[in-house]
Amino acid sequence: MGDGNDVTSALQVAFTVMVVIIATAMILMYRAGGAYEQEILGPGMSSAVKKKVEQKKNSKKPPPPQPTGSGPRKKLVQPKGKSAVTSTHPWLANTIKGHSGRVTSVNVSQDDKFLATASDDRTIRLWPVKALEKRPPPCIQCNVELDHATMLSFAPDGKACVAAMGQEHILRLYRVDTKGKSGDGVLSPKQQCPAEGSLEYEIIGCGISVHNPITRTGSTYIMVATAMTELRYFSVDGSTLQTIDTKMISQNYACLSPNGRLTAVCGRLGNVRLLEVRGSGSFTKAVTVVDLTGHAGEAQHCCFSLCSRRLLCVGGDGSWVVWDVDVEFDRGADAKKLASGKFDHPGGGVRAVCALSSDLRVVAVGCGTQITFHSANSSDLLETISDAHLGGEICGLAFDAEGRFLCSSGGMDKRVCVWKNVPGARFKIDDLKASLGRPGEAKDYMRTALEEAELFVSSSSKK
């Protein structure tokens, strides 16, 4: 019996030793993997173990996303200091803040009530034009659900506007309701174009026309152009009226004349195609009437004057051209080239934008971070504003209907700059002085207007 107990005890000891050896080996293997130090040792781990665990953690982190496009990507940060985010040019009347993202478009209603701005912060805002110099000016905000607007265009009567969506590739029609007691207006979504589905390519131009029952002119329709060769016209309920293949290889920009008669499309080959909408009261069809040439490079942007009689175009070769389009194309007349000029264009894919004042005298061109003012009569360069916006290109320009201010957007400063149209005021001063020298009535009115214009110019020369 004693020998049997000794054998049993020896086996138990051997088994215990084997278990201890196996457990020790497993612990050593666990330590080698780093999980032991991380989960058990915790804050009391040695510096060597800490380093090892940290290396293991870092090895599991995904690599940072690589920027798209060629060349190094600049880090977009909000510049510090007032001078870094606000131009010191004396013509700057105000910087409008409110958007939390890049401002992609600016547009002023033809009745001069509102400045509309779109941003990639998924909002559209309306700012009263009469309050553009207030700091801050009041605004009405409309949230854009599940998308953001890339461009805006008001209807001629100011009661509606269309906005191009950057992701869905559709147009949304918004109603502008100014019947409230405050008269500040309310922006609300009404319809989309097309009514079902979406366009295949990015929208590069849009506009809305409304029939005027008093003058019996114009037709009610919506225009949209894409980055390829598609130009489409819709009714306000989103149904298609006409689809046109412009065969222009690709399109840079498109816009409507304020009276709804003409559509201008900028092409990659340097031409600007004009189409005339036929039909009074109801849309019949749009037909090509002329291809305007005058740029050695691509035609990048264009705009009509408020009166619809002039068309301003800018090209990638650094040239601008003013055309007289107030002609009867259906009777064989042709557009007339009235003036042309040059501006600094850096090339390299930079896109220029333009605006023409309501008095047809001042041409504004935005290219890169620079804005230039030119005389539409003499083609002279009147002023250059450098670093108008920071961190990117200027993407929008618009004069107010009265021609006192030029609004601009662009860069990464999330602001709209309001510039005084000093050249326009100087032209007005010359006209008033000439009128005062002639016999006639309303001398008191002209003297008051002259004093206001001179004060406007003198205040813009102070730094």
PDB file of N, CA and C in Angstrom, residues 318-371:
ATOM      1  N   GLY A 318      -7.046  85.360 -71.568  1.00  0.00           N
ATOM      2  CA  GLY A 318      -6.935  86.645 -70.886  1.00  0.00           C
ATOM      3  C   GLY A 318      -7.589  87.785 -71.643  1.00  0.00           C
ATOM      4  N   SER A 319      -8.646  87.506 -72.393  1.00  0.00           N
ATOM      5  CA  SER A 319      -9.337  88.554 -73.151  1.00  0.00           C
ATOM      6  C   SER A 319     -10.799  88.621 -72.734  1.00  0.00           C
ATOM      7  N   TRP A 320     -11.369  89.825 -72.826  1.00  0.00           N
ATOM      8  CA  TRP A 320     -12.802  90.014 -72.628  1.00  0.00           C
ATOM      9  C   TRP A 320     -13.379  90.768 -73.821  1.00  0.00           C
ATOM     10  N   VAL A 321     -14.629  90.462 -74.148  1.00  0.00           N
ATOM     11  CA  VAL A 321     -15.294  91.052 -75.313  1.00  0.00           C
ATOM     12  C   VAL A 321     -16.725  91.413 -74.938  1.00  0.00           C
ATOM     13  N   VAL A 322     -17.156  92.612 -75.352  1.00  0.00           N
ATOM     14  CA  VAL A 322     -18.542  93.048 -75.172  1.00  0.00           C
ATOM     15  C   VAL A 322     -19.226  93.033 -76.532  1.00  0.00           C
ATOM     16  N   TRP A 323     -20.375  92.355 -76.603  1.00  0.00           N
ATOM     17  CA  TRP A 323     -21.136  92.227 -77.845  1.00  0.00           C
ATOM     18  C   TRP A 323     -22.474  92.935 -77.720  1.00  0.00           C
ATOM     19  N   ASP A 324     -22.915  93.531 -78.828  1.00  0.00           N
ATOM     20  CA  ASP A 324     -24.270  94.065 -78.932  1.00  0.00           C
ATOM     21  C   ASP A 324     -25.154  92.943 -79.485  1.00  0.00           C
ATOM     22  N   VAL A 325     -26.051  92.428 -78.641  1.00  0.00           N
ATOM     23  CA  VAL A 325     -26.921  91.323 -79.067  1.00  0.00           C
ATOM     24  C   VAL A 325     -28.371  91.785 -79.190  1.00  0.00           C
ATOM     25  N   ASP A 326     -28.586  93.087 -79.161  1.00  0.00           N
ATOM     26  CA  ASP A 326     -29.930  93.639 -79.323  1.00  0.00           C
ATOM     27  C   ASP A 326     -30.230  93.813 -80.807  1.00  0.00           C
ATOM     28  N   VAL A 327     -30.246  92.699 -81.516  1.00  0.00           N
ATOM     29  CA  VAL A 327     -30.464  92.711 -82.964  1.00  0.00           C
ATOM     30  C   VAL A 327     -31.534  91.679 -83.310  1.00  0.00           C
ATOM     31  N   GLU A 328     -32.075  91.791 -84.510  1.00  0.00           N
ATOM     32  CA  GLU A 328     -33.108  90.867 -84.966  1.00  0.00           C
ATOM     33  C   GLU A 328     -32.454  89.713 -85.722  1.00  0.00           C
ATOM     34  N   PHE A 329     -32.146  88.659 -84.986  1.00  0.00           N
ATOM     35  CA  PHE A 329     -31.477  87.519 -85.604  1.00  0.00           C
ATOM     36  C   PHE A 329     -32.365  86.818 -86.623  1.00  0.00           C
ATOM     37  N   ASP A 330     -33.668  86.823 -86.394  1.00  0.00           N
ATOM     38  CA  ASP A 330     -34.575  86.133 -87.319  1.00  0.00           C
ATOM     39  C   ASP A 330     -34.666  86.836 -88.666  1.00  0.00           C
ATOM     40  N   ARG A 331     -34.130  88.063 -88.750  1.00  0.00           N
ATOM     41  CA  ARG A 331     -34.111  88.788 -90.025  1.00  0.00           C
ATOM     42  C   ARG A 331     -32.713  88.869 -90.631  1.00  0.00           C
ATOM     43  N   GLY A 332     -31.830  88.050 -90.111  1.00  0.00           N
ATOM     44  CA  GLY A 332     -30.490  87.969 -90.701  1.00  0.00           C
ATOM     45  C   GLY A 332     -29.465  88.904 -90.104  1.00  0.00           C
ATOM     46  N   ALA A 333     -29.832  89.670 -89.083  1.00  0.00           N
ATOM     47  CA  ALA A 333     -28.863  90.578 -88.450  1.00  0.00           C
ATOM     48  C   ALA A 333     -27.864  89.764 -87.625  1.00  0.00           C
ATOM     49  N   ASP A 334     -26.693  90.361 -87.382  1.00  0.00           N
ATOM     50  CA  ASP A 334     -25.634  89.669 -86.644  1.00  0.00           C
ATOM     51  C   ASP A 334     -25.221  90.499 -85.437  1.00  0.00           C
ATOM     52  N   ALA A 335     -24.708  89.828 -84.426  1.00  0.00           N
ATOM     53  CA  ALA A 335     -24.217  90.533 -83.236  1.00  0.00           C
ATOM     54  C   ALA A 335     -23.001  91.377 -83.589  1.00  0.00           C
ATOM     55  N   LYS A 336     -22.851  92.491 -82.891  1.00  0.00           N
ATOM     56  CA  LYS A 336     -21.760  93.418 -83.185  1.00  0.00           C
ATOM     57  C   LYS A 336     -20.771  93.467 -82.016  1.00  0.00           C
ATOM     58  N   LYS A 337     -19.498  93.396 -82.339  1.00  0.00           N
ATOM     59  CA  LYS A 337     -18.454  93.493 -81.338  1.00  0.00           C
ATOM     60  C   LYS A 337     -18.228  94.964 -81.012  1.00  0.00           C
ATOM     61  N   LEU A 338     -18.450  95.350 -79.759  1.00  0.00           N
ATOM     62  CA  LEU A 338     -18.371  96.752 -79.360  1.00  0.00           C
ATOM     63  C   LEU A 338     -17.047  97.116 -78.707  1.00  0.00           C
ATOM     64  N   ALA A 339     -16.505  96.244 -77.894  1.00  0.00           N
ATOM     65  CA  ALA A 339     -15.264  96.552 -77.177  1.00  0.00           C
ATOM     66  C   ALA A 339     -14.582  95.262 -76.766  1.00  0.00           C
ATOM     67  N   SER A 340     -13.286  95.345 -76.536  1.00  0.00           N
ATOM     68  CA  SER A 340     -12.517  94.190 -76.063  1.00  0.00           C
ATOM     69  C   SER A 340     -11.321  94.691 -75.275  1.00  0.00           C
ATOM     70  N   GLY A 341     -10.800  93.841 -74.418  1.00  0.00           N
ATOM     71  CA  GLY A 341      -9.657  94.213 -73.595  1.00  0.00           C
ATOM     72  C   GLY A 341      -8.927  92.982 -73.094  1.00  0.00           C
ATOM     73  N   LYS A 342      -7.898  93.220 -72.302  1.00  0.00           N
ATOM     74  CA  LYS A 342      -7.066  92.142 -71.781  1.00  0.00           C
ATOM     75  C   LYS A 342      -6.997  92.204 -70.254  1.00  0.00           C
ATOM     76  N   PHE A 343      -6.781  91.051 -69.645  1.00  0.00           N
ATOM     77  CA  PHE A 343      -6.540  90.948 -68.211  1.00  0.00           C
ATOM     78  C   PHE A 343      -5.512  89.842 -67.983  1.00  0.00           C
ATOM     79  N   ASP A 344      -4.896  89.857 -66.820  1.00  0.00           N
ATOM     80  CA  ASP A 344      -3.878  88.850 -66.496  1.00  0.00           C
ATOM     81  C   ASP A 344      -4.546  87.516 -66.198  1.00  0.00           C
ATOM     82  N   HIS A 345      -4.166  86.499 -66.986  1.00  0.00           N
ATOM     83  CA  HIS A 345      -4.696  85.147 -66.776  1.00  0.00           C
ATOM     84  C   HIS A 345      -3.519  84.205 -66.572  1.00  0.00           C
ATOM     85  N   PRO A 346      -3.428  83.541 -65.427  1.00  0.00           N
ATOM     86  CA  PRO A 346      -2.263  82.701 -65.151  1.00  0.00           C
ATOM     87  C   PRO A 346      -2.260  81.382 -65.896  1.00  0.00           C
ATOM     88  N   GLY A 347      -3.399  81.006 -66.501  1.00  0.00           N
ATOM     89  CA  GLY A 347      -3.478  79.715 -67.172  1.00  0.00           C
ATOM     90  C   GLY A 347      -3.537  78.586 -66.160  1.00  0.00           C
ATOM     91  N   GLY A 348      -3.152  77.397 -66.609  1.00  0.00           N
ATOM     92  CA  GLY A 348      -3.105  76.266 -65.691  1.00  0.00           C
ATOM     93  C   GLY A 348      -4.440  75.823 -65.156  1.00  0.00           C
ATOM     94  N   GLY A 349      -5.507  75.960 -65.939  1.00  0.00           N
ATOM     95  CA  GLY A 349      -6.822  75.513 -65.493  1.00  0.00           C
ATOM     96  C   GLY A 349      -7.594  76.520 -64.666  1.00  0.00           C
ATOM     97  N   VAL A 350      -7.036  77.713 -64.459  1.00  0.00           N
ATOM     98  CA  VAL A 350      -7.747  78.753 -63.706  1.00  0.00           C
ATOM     99  C   VAL A 350      -8.909  79.274 -64.552  1.00  0.00           C
ATOM    100  N   ARG A 351     -10.069  79.450 -63.933  1.00  0.00           N
ATOM    101  CA  ARG A 351     -11.266  79.869 -64.650  1.00  0.00           C
ATOM    102  C   ARG A 351     -11.612  81.309 -64.286  1.00  0.00           C
ATOM    103  N   ALA A 352     -11.824  82.134 -65.299  1.00  0.00           N
ATOM    104  CA  ALA A 352     -12.189  83.531 -65.089  1.00  0.00           C
ATOM    105  C   ALA A 352     -13.706  83.679 -65.092  1.00  0.00           C
ATOM    106  N   VAL A 353     -14.208  84.674 -64.345  1.00  0.00           N
ATOM    107  CA  VAL A 353     -15.631  85.010 -64.321  1.00  0.00           C
ATOM    108  C   VAL A 353     -15.761  86.509 -64.562  1.00  0.00           C
ATOM    109  N   CYS A 354     -16.964  86.954 -64.924  1.00  0.00           N
ATOM    110  CA  CYS A 354     -17.120  88.363 -65.300  1.00  0.00           C
ATOM    111  C   CYS A 354     -18.489  88.891 -64.902  1.00  0.00           C
ATOM    112  N   ALA A 355     -18.613  90.234 -64.926  1.00  0.00           N
ATOM    113  CA  ALA A 355     -19.876  90.914 -64.658  1.00  0.00           C
ATOM    114  C   ALA A 355     -19.853  92.257 -65.372  1.00  0.00           C
ATOM    115  N   LEU A 356     -21.021  92.703 -65.825  1.00  0.00           N
ATOM    116  CA  LEU A 356     -21.164  93.970 -66.547  1.00  0.00           C
ATOM    117  C   LEU A 356     -22.153  94.843 -65.789  1.00  0.00           C
ATOM    118  N   SER A 357     -21.769  96.089 -65.511  1.00  0.00           N
ATOM    119  CA  SER A 357     -22.624  96.988 -64.734  1.00  0.00           C
ATOM    120  C   SER A 357     -23.878  97.355 -65.517  1.00  0.00           C
ATOM    121  N   SER A 358     -24.910  97.783 -64.794  1.00  0.00           N
ATOM    122  CA  SER A 358     -26.202  98.063 -65.420  1.00  0.00           C
ATOM    123  C   SER A 358     -26.148  99.253 -66.371  1.00  0.00           C
ATOM    124  N   ASP A 359     -25.184 100.173 -66.171  1.00  0.00           N
ATOM    125  CA  ASP A 359     -25.068 101.310 -67.084  1.00  0.00           C
ATOM    126  C   ASP A 359     -24.200 100.980 -68.302  1.00  0.00           C
ATOM    127  N   LEU A 360     -23.757  99.725 -68.425  1.00  0.00           N
ATOM    128  CA  LEU A 360     -22.994  99.208 -69.566  1.00  0.00           C
ATOM    129  C   LEU A 360     -21.609  99.830 -69.689  1.00  0.00           C
ATOM    130  N   ARG A 361     -21.087 100.412 -68.612  1.00  0.00           N
ATOM    131  CA  ARG A 361     -19.820 101.139 -68.707  1.00  0.00           C
ATOM    132  C   ARG A 361     -18.648 100.434 -68.029  1.00  0.00           C
ATOM    133  N   VAL A 362     -18.933  99.562 -67.070  1.00  0.00           N
ATOM    134  CA  VAL A 362     -17.861  98.958 -66.279  1.00  0.00           C
ATOM    135  C   VAL A 362     -17.868  97.444 -66.471  1.00  0.00           C
ATOM    136  N   VAL A 363     -16.706  96.915 -66.823  1.00  0.00           N
ATOM    137  CA  VAL A 363     -16.488  95.477 -66.937  1.00  0.00           C
ATOM    138  C   VAL A 363     -15.670  95.034 -65.720  1.00  0.00           C
ATOM    139  N   ALA A 364     -16.143  94.012 -65.022  1.00  0.00           N
ATOM    140  CA  ALA A 364     -15.407  93.433 -63.893  1.00  0.00           C
ATOM    141  C   ALA A 364     -15.033  92.003 -64.237  1.00  0.00           C
ATOM    142  N   VAL A 365     -13.778  91.651 -63.987  1.00  0.00           N
ATOM    143  CA  VAL A 365     -13.285  90.301 -64.274  1.00  0.00           C
ATOM    144  C   VAL A 365     -12.613  89.758 -63.021  1.00  0.00           C
ATOM    145  N   GLY A 366     -12.995  88.558 -62.632  1.00  0.00           N
ATOM    146  CA  GLY A 366     -12.347  87.870 -61.527  1.00  0.00           C
ATOM    147  C   GLY A 366     -11.560  86.688 -62.061  1.00  0.00           C
ATOM    148  N   CYS A 367     -10.276  86.643 -61.726  1.00  0.00           N
ATOM    149  CA  CYS A 367      -9.419  85.564 -62.218  1.00  0.00           C
ATOM    150  C   CYS A 367      -8.395  85.229 -61.135  1.00  0.00           C
ATOM    151  N   GLY A 368      -8.361  83.993 -60.702  1.00  0.00           N
ATOM    152  CA  GLY A 368      -7.513  83.642 -59.578  1.00  0.00           C
ATOM    153  C   GLY A 368      -8.025  84.321 -58.321  1.00  0.00           C
ATOM    154  N   THR A 369      -7.187  85.058 -57.642  1.00  0.00           N
ATOM    155  CA  THR A 369      -7.599  85.819 -56.452  1.00  0.00           C
ATOM    156  C   THR A 369      -7.697  87.311 -56.749  1.00  0.00           C
ATOM    157  N   GLN A 370      -7.716  87.682 -58.028  1.00  0.00           N
ATOM    158  CA  GLN A 370      -7.644  89.088 -58.438  1.00  0.00           C
ATOM    159  C   GLN A 370      -8.911  89.528 -59.149  1.00  0.00           C
ATOM    160  N   ILE A 371      -9.333  90.767 -58.873  1.00  0.00           N
ATOM    161  CA  ILE A 371     -10.459  91.394 -59.564  1.00  0.00           C
ATOM    162  C   ILE A 371      -9.950  92.629 -60.283  1.00  0.00           C
TER     163      ILE A 371
END
